[in-house]
GROMACS .gro file of N, CA and C in nm:
model
  327
    1UNK      N    1  -6.113   1.340   1.572
    1UNK     CA    2  -5.974   1.380   1.546
    1UNK      C    3  -5.895   1.357   1.674
    2UNK      N    4  -5.780   1.286   1.669
    2UNK     CA    5  -5.702   1.261   1.789
    2UNK      C    6  -5.639   1.389   1.840
    3UNK      N    7  -5.629   1.399   1.969
    3UNK     CA    8  -5.569   1.521   2.027
    3UNK      C    9  -5.421   1.498   2.041
    4UNK      N   10  -5.344   1.608   2.024
    4UNK     CA   11  -5.200   1.605   2.035
    4UNK      C   12  -5.163   1.638   2.178
    5UNK      N   13  -5.110   1.539   2.245
    5UNK     CA   14  -5.064   1.560   2.384
    5UNK      C   15  -4.917   1.586   2.385
    6UNK      N   16  -4.873   1.632   2.497
    6UNK     CA   17  -4.729   1.656   2.514
    6UNK      C   18  -4.649   1.526   2.492
    7UNK      N   19  -4.703   1.416   2.541
    7UNK     CA   20  -4.636   1.288   2.531
    7UNK      C   21  -4.625   1.245   2.383
    8UNK      N   22  -4.730   1.257   2.305
    8UNK     CA   23  -4.723   1.218   2.164
    8UNK      C   24  -4.633   1.313   2.083
    9UNK      N   25  -4.633   1.440   2.120
    9UNK     CA   26  -4.545   1.535   2.049
    9UNK      C   27  -4.401   1.499   2.077
   10UNK      N   28  -4.367   1.471   2.201
   10UNK     CA   29  -4.228   1.434   2.237
   10UNK      C   30  -4.188   1.302   2.170
   11UNK      N   31  -4.280   1.208   2.164
   11UNK     CA   32  -4.248   1.080   2.097
   11UNK      C   33  -4.221   1.101   1.951
   12UNK      N   34  -4.301   1.187   1.887
   12UNK     CA   35  -4.276   1.216   1.746
   12UNK      C   36  -4.143   1.282   1.723
   13UNK      N   37  -4.108   1.377   1.810
   13UNK     CA   38  -3.978   1.441   1.796
   13UNK      C   39  -3.862   1.347   1.821
   14UNK      N   40  -3.881   1.253   1.912
   14UNK     CA   41  -3.772   1.161   1.945
   14UNK      C   42  -3.747   1.060   1.832
   15UNK      N   43  -3.853   1.021   1.760
   15UNK     CA   44  -3.835   0.921   1.655
   15UNK      C   45  -3.801   0.980   1.519
   16UNK      N   46  -3.817   1.111   1.498
   16UNK     CA   47  -3.788   1.173   1.369
   16UNK      C   48  -3.644   1.154   1.326
   17UNK      N   49  -3.545   1.178   1.414
   17UNK     CA   50  -3.405   1.155   1.370
   17UNK      C   51  -3.378   1.008   1.331
   18UNK      N   52  -3.442   0.915   1.403
   18UNK     CA   53  -3.422   0.773   1.370
   18UNK      C   54  -3.477   0.743   1.231
   19UNK      N   55  -3.591   0.799   1.196
   19UNK     CA   56  -3.648   0.777   1.064
   19UNK      C   57  -3.555   0.835   0.957
   20UNK      N   58  -3.500   0.947   0.982
   20UNK     CA   59  -3.409   1.008   0.885
   20UNK      C   60  -3.286   0.921   0.864
   21UNK      N   61  -3.228   0.870   0.972
   21UNK     CA   62  -3.111   0.784   0.964
   21UNK      C   63  -3.143   0.656   0.888
   22UNK      N   64  -3.258   0.599   0.918
   22UNK     CA   65  -3.298   0.472   0.858
   22UNK      C   66  -3.322   0.487   0.709
   23UNK      N   67  -3.364   0.609   0.664
   23UNK     CA   68  -3.394   0.628   0.524
   23UNK      C   69  -3.269   0.652   0.438
   24UNK      N   70  -3.155   0.683   0.500
   24UNK     CA   71  -3.032   0.706   0.423
   24UNK      C   72  -2.967   0.572   0.386
   25UNK      N   73  -2.924   0.563   0.266
   25UNK     CA   74  -2.855   0.441   0.222
   25UNK      C   75  -2.714   0.438   0.278
   26UNK      N   76  -2.667   0.317   0.299
   26UNK     CA   77  -2.530   0.304   0.350
   26UNK      C   78  -2.430   0.348   0.244
   27UNK      N   79  -2.321   0.406   0.287
   27UNK     CA   80  -2.217   0.450   0.192
   27UNK      C   81  -2.157   0.329   0.123
   28UNK      N   82  -2.123   0.348  -0.002
   28UNK     CA   83  -2.064   0.241  -0.082
   28UNK      C   84  -1.912   0.261  -0.094
   29UNK      N   85  -1.845   0.153  -0.132
   29UNK     CA   86  -1.701   0.158  -0.157
   29UNK      C   87  -1.677   0.112  -0.300
   30UNK      N   88  -1.595   0.187  -0.371
   30UNK     CA   89  -1.558   0.158  -0.510
   30UNK      C   90  -1.410   0.133  -0.517
   31UNK      N   91  -1.370   0.048  -0.607
   31UNK     CA   92  -1.227   0.016  -0.628
   31UNK      C   93  -1.183   0.062  -0.765
   32UNK      N   94  -1.067   0.130  -0.767
   32UNK     CA   95  -1.004   0.170  -0.891
   32UNK      C   96  -0.867   0.107  -0.894
   33UNK      N   97  -0.841   0.029  -0.999
   33UNK     CA   98  -0.711  -0.035  -1.013
   33UNK      C   99  -0.621   0.056  -1.098
   34UNK      N  100  -0.500   0.068  -1.059
   34UNK     CA  101  -0.399   0.143  -1.135
   34UNK      C  102  -0.309   0.040  -1.202
   35UNK      N  103  -0.322   0.025  -1.331
   35UNK     CA  104  -0.245  -0.078  -1.405
   35UNK      C  105  -0.216  -0.025  -1.545
   36UNK      N  106  -0.098  -0.061  -1.594
   36UNK     CA  107  -0.058  -0.022  -1.729
   36UNK      C  108  -0.068   0.131  -1.749
   37UNK      N  109  -0.030   0.204  -1.644
   37UNK     CA  110  -0.032   0.352  -1.648
   37UNK      C  111  -0.170   0.408  -1.683
   38UNK      N  112  -0.276   0.347  -1.622
   38UNK     CA  113  -0.411   0.394  -1.641
   38UNK      C  114  -0.495   0.364  -1.516
   39UNK      N  115  -0.599   0.440  -1.495
   39UNK     CA  116  -0.697   0.416  -1.389
   39UNK      C  117  -0.810   0.336  -1.448
   40UNK      N  118  -0.852   0.227  -1.378
   40UNK     CA  119  -0.959   0.145  -1.430
   40UNK      C  120  -1.057   0.111  -1.318
   41UNK      N  121  -1.182   0.159  -1.325
   41UNK     CA  122  -1.234   0.243  -1.431
   41UNK      C  123  -1.183   0.386  -1.423
   42UNK      N  124  -1.182   0.453  -1.535
   42UNK     CA  125  -1.132   0.592  -1.539
   42UNK      C  126  -1.240   0.689  -1.499
   43UNK      N  127  -1.369   0.651  -1.506
   43UNK     CA  128  -1.479   0.738  -1.462
   43UNK      C  129  -1.567   0.661  -1.365
   44UNK      N  130  -1.610   0.734  -1.262
   44UNK     CA  131  -1.698   0.676  -1.161
   44UNK      C  132  -1.811   0.774  -1.134
   45UNK      N  133  -1.931   0.724  -1.119
   45UNK     CA  134  -2.047   0.801  -1.068
   45UNK      C  135  -2.081   0.744  -0.930
   46UNK      N  136  -2.071   0.828  -0.829
   46UNK     CA  137  -2.090   0.782  -0.693
   46UNK      C  138  -2.182   0.879  -0.618
   47UNK      N  139  -2.217   0.842  -0.494
   47UNK     CA  140  -2.294   0.929  -0.409
   47UNK      C  141  -2.201   0.999  -0.309
   48UNK      N  142  -2.241   1.117  -0.266
   48UNK     CA  143  -2.164   1.186  -0.162
   48UNK      C  144  -2.156   1.091  -0.040
   49UNK      N  145  -2.038   1.084   0.020
   49UNK     CA  146  -2.018   0.995   0.132
   49UNK      C  147  -1.955   0.863   0.096
   50UNK      N  148  -1.954   0.830  -0.034
   50UNK     CA  149  -1.893   0.704  -0.077
   50UNK      C  150  -1.739   0.714  -0.073
   51UNK      N  151  -1.675   0.598  -0.067
   51UNK     CA  152  -1.530   0.592  -0.061
   51UNK      C  153  -1.475   0.523  -0.188
   52UNK      N  154  -1.366   0.572  -0.234
   52UNK     CA  155  -1.295   0.514  -0.347
   52UNK      C  156  -1.159   0.466  -0.303
   53UNK      N  157  -1.128   0.341  -0.329
   53UNK     CA  158  -0.999   0.284  -0.296
   53UNK      C  159  -0.919   0.265  -0.423
   54UNK      N  160  -0.801   0.327  -0.428
   54UNK     CA  161  -0.710   0.316  -0.542
   54UNK      C  162  -0.601   0.216  -0.505
   55UNK      N  163  -0.578   0.118  -0.591
   55UNK     CA  164  -0.475   0.016  -0.567
   55UNK      C  165  -0.379   0.015  -0.685
   56UNK      N  166  -0.252   0.033  -0.656
   56UNK     CA  167  -0.148   0.033  -0.762
   56UNK      C  168  -0.100  -0.106  -0.793
   57UNK      N  169  -0.127  -0.151  -0.916
   57UNK     CA  170  -0.082  -0.282  -0.962
   57UNK      C  171   0.041  -0.271  -1.049
   58UNK      N  172   0.085  -0.150  -1.074
   58UNK     CA  173   0.203  -0.127  -1.161
   58UNK      C  174   0.332  -0.136  -1.077
   59UNK      N  175   0.442  -0.154  -1.148
   59UNK     CA  176   0.575  -0.151  -1.081
   59UNK      C  177   0.617  -0.006  -1.050
   60UNK      N  178   0.566   0.091  -1.124
   60UNK     CA  179   0.602   0.231  -1.103
   60UNK      C  180   0.511   0.291  -0.995
   61UNK      N  181   0.561   0.388  -0.920
   61UNK     CA  182   0.475   0.456  -0.821
   61UNK      C  183   0.373   0.546  -0.891
   62UNK      N  184   0.260   0.564  -0.826
   62UNK     CA  185   0.153   0.650  -0.880
   62UNK      C  186   0.082   0.723  -0.765
   63UNK      N  187   0.003   0.823  -0.803
   63UNK     CA  188  -0.087   0.886  -0.707
   63UNK      C  189  -0.223   0.898  -0.775
   64UNK      N  190  -0.324   0.924  -0.694
   64UNK     CA  191  -0.455   0.969  -0.744
   64UNK      C  192  -0.476   1.104  -0.675
   65UNK      N  193  -0.459   1.212  -0.750
   65UNK     CA  194  -0.458   1.345  -0.695
   65UNK      C  195  -0.561   1.431  -0.767
   66UNK      N  196  -0.658   1.488  -0.693
   66UNK     CA  197  -0.756   1.573  -0.751
   66UNK      C  198  -0.691   1.699  -0.806
   67UNK      N  199  -0.730   1.740  -0.925
   67UNK     CA  200  -0.677   1.859  -0.987
   67UNK      C  201  -0.703   1.985  -0.902
   68UNK      N  202  -0.820   1.983  -0.832
   68UNK     CA  203  -0.854   2.097  -0.747
   68UNK      C  204  -0.795   2.088  -0.608
   69UNK      N  205  -0.715   1.984  -0.582
   69UNK     CA  206  -0.649   1.971  -0.452
   69UNK      C  207  -0.737   1.912  -0.341
   70UNK      N  208  -0.857   1.867  -0.372
   70UNK     CA  209  -0.949   1.817  -0.269
   70UNK      C  210  -0.911   1.683  -0.214
   71UNK      N  211  -0.837   1.603  -0.289
   71UNK     CA  212  -0.788   1.476  -0.232
   71UNK      C  213  -0.656   1.438  -0.297
   72UNK      N  214  -0.580   1.354  -0.227
   72UNK     CA  215  -0.452   1.305  -0.277
   72UNK      C  216  -0.418   1.178  -0.201
   73UNK      N  217  -0.400   1.069  -0.269
   73UNK     CA  218  -0.366   0.946  -0.201
   73UNK      C  219  -0.223   0.943  -0.152
   74UNK      N  220  -0.142   1.032  -0.203
   74UNK     CA  221   0.001   1.025  -0.177
   74UNK      C  222   0.062   0.918  -0.264
   75UNK      N  223   0.190   0.899  -0.249
   75UNK     CA  224   0.262   0.799  -0.333
   75UNK      C  225   0.215   0.658  -0.300
   76UNK      N  226   0.176   0.589  -0.405
   76UNK     CA  227   0.135   0.448  -0.396
   76UNK      C  228   0.237   0.363  -0.470
   77UNK      N  229   0.314   0.286  -0.401
   77UNK     CA  230   0.405   0.192  -0.465
   77UNK      C  231   0.329   0.068  -0.503
   78UNK      N  232   0.395  -0.025  -0.569
   78UNK     CA  233   0.331  -0.149  -0.614
   78UNK      C  234   0.256  -0.218  -0.498
   79UNK      N  235   0.130  -0.253  -0.524
   79UNK     CA  236   0.041  -0.319  -0.428
   79UNK      C  237  -0.007  -0.230  -0.313
   80UNK      N  238   0.031  -0.102  -0.312
   80UNK     CA  239  -0.020  -0.010  -0.210
   80UNK      C  240  -0.158   0.037  -0.247
   81UNK      N  241  -0.236   0.069  -0.145
   81UNK     CA  242  -0.370   0.126  -0.169
   81UNK      C  243  -0.385   0.257  -0.090
   82UNK      N  244  -0.468   0.341  -0.142
   82UNK     CA  245  -0.503   0.466  -0.075
   82UNK      C  246  -0.649   0.490  -0.097
   83UNK      N  247  -0.715   0.550   0.000
   83UNK     CA  248  -0.858   0.570  -0.017
   83UNK      C  249  -0.897   0.716   0.008
   84UNK      N  250  -1.005   0.755  -0.058
   84UNK     CA  251  -1.061   0.889  -0.040
   84UNK      C  252  -1.210   0.874  -0.024
   85UNK      N  253  -1.266   0.958   0.063
   85UNK     CA  254  -1.413   0.964   0.079
   85UNK      C  255  -1.458   1.098   0.026
   86UNK      N  256  -1.551   1.096  -0.065
   86UNK     CA  257  -1.599   1.220  -0.128
   86UNK      C  258  -1.710   1.273  -0.040
   87UNK      N  259  -1.692   1.398   0.009
   87UNK     CA  260  -1.784   1.454   0.105
   87UNK      C  261  -1.873   1.567   0.050
   88UNK      N  262  -1.855   1.600  -0.079
   88UNK     CA  263  -1.936   1.707  -0.138
   88UNK      C  264  -1.970   1.668  -0.283
   89UNK      N  265  -2.086   1.710  -0.325
   89UNK     CA  266  -2.129   1.686  -0.463
   89UNK      C  267  -2.038   1.763  -0.559
   90UNK      N  268  -2.012   1.705  -0.675
   90UNK     CA  269  -1.933   1.772  -0.774
   90UNK      C  270  -1.862   1.675  -0.866
   91UNK      N  271  -1.787   1.733  -0.960
   91UNK     CA  272  -1.707   1.652  -1.052
   91UNK      C  273  -1.560   1.674  -1.016
   92UNK      N  274  -1.490   1.566  -0.992
   92UNK     CA  275  -1.351   1.569  -0.948
   92UNK      C  276  -1.262   1.507  -1.055
   93UNK      N  277  -1.192   1.588  -1.128
   93UNK     CA  278  -1.089   1.541  -1.219
   93UNK      C  279  -0.966   1.506  -1.137
   94UNK      N  280  -0.902   1.394  -1.168
   94UNK     CA  281  -0.782   1.359  -1.097
   94UNK      C  282  -0.678   1.304  -1.192
   95UNK      N  283  -0.552   1.312  -1.149
   95UNK     CA  284  -0.437   1.266  -1.227
   95UNK      C  285  -0.339   1.191  -1.136
   96UNK      N  286  -0.241   1.132  -1.198
   96UNK     CA  287  -0.123   1.083  -1.125
   96UNK      C  288  -0.018   1.194  -1.135
   97UNK      N  289   0.031   1.242  -1.021
   97UNK     CA  290   0.126   1.352  -1.024
   97UNK      C  291   0.259   1.313  -1.088
   98UNK      N  292   0.293   1.183  -1.084
   98UNK     CA  293   0.414   1.136  -1.148
   98UNK      C  294   0.397   1.125  -1.299
   99UNK      N  295   0.276   1.094  -1.340
   99UNK     CA  296   0.245   1.069  -1.483
   99UNK      C  297   0.115   1.143  -1.517
  100UNK      N  298   0.123   1.276  -1.540
  100UNK     CA  299   0.004   1.355  -1.561
  100UNK      C  300  -0.087   1.316  -1.679
  101UNK      N  301  -0.036   1.233  -1.767
  101UNK     CA  302  -0.121   1.186  -1.876
  101UNK      C  303  -0.225   1.084  -1.829
  102UNK      N  304  -0.206   1.031  -1.707
  102UNK     CA  305  -0.300   0.942  -1.645
  102UNK      C  306  -0.410   1.026  -1.584
  103UNK      N  307  -0.535   1.007  -1.631
  103UNK     CA  308  -0.644   1.094  -1.588
  103UNK      C  309  -0.769   1.007  -1.553
  104UNK      N  310  -0.847   1.059  -1.459
  104UNK     CA  311  -0.975   0.999  -1.422
  104UNK      C  312  -1.071   1.107  -1.377
  105UNK      N  313  -1.197   1.067  -1.364
  105UNK     CA  314  -1.303   1.157  -1.320
  105UNK      C  315  -1.395   1.085  -1.223
  106UNK      N  316  -1.425   1.148  -1.112
  106UNK     CA  317  -1.527   1.102  -1.018
  106UNK      C  318  -1.635   1.206  -1.016
  107UNK      N  319  -1.759   1.161  -1.038
  107UNK     CA  320  -1.875   1.251  -1.027
  107UNK      C  321  -1.957   1.206  -0.905
  108UNK      N  322  -1.975   1.295  -0.809
  108UNK     CA  323  -2.052   1.264  -0.690
  108UNK      C  324  -2.179   1.346  -0.683
  109UNK      N  325  -2.289   1.280  -0.652
  109UNK     CA  326  -2.417   1.349  -0.641
  109UNK      C  327  -2.493   1.304  -0.518
   0.00000   0.00000   0.00000
C-alpha cells in the first residue's frame, strides 16, 4: 500500500479544484427572437449559468421581463438585443411589459 506523504497530499489538494473546473460544462447561449408580438421559442430549458439573448425583430418596442422581477431586458427597439444570465435553478415566467399577452417561460436546472 503506498504511503501518503505530505507532498502527495498537497499535490492532491492542489489539483482537486482543477478537476472540478474541468468537469463543468461551458455555459451555453440561447437566442429568442421577438417577432409578430411573440417570443420564439416561447419556452426554453437551460442550465444554470446559461445566457439568453432576446432580439426584437418587430417595429414596436418590447421587453423580456420576468414576472418575479429577477430579470428585465429593458426597452428593446427594433433590432435591439438584451441578454440575461440565469444564475439560479427554477422556472421563470416572463412577459413583455408593453404587451402583457406576450409570454414565455425559461426553466433552468
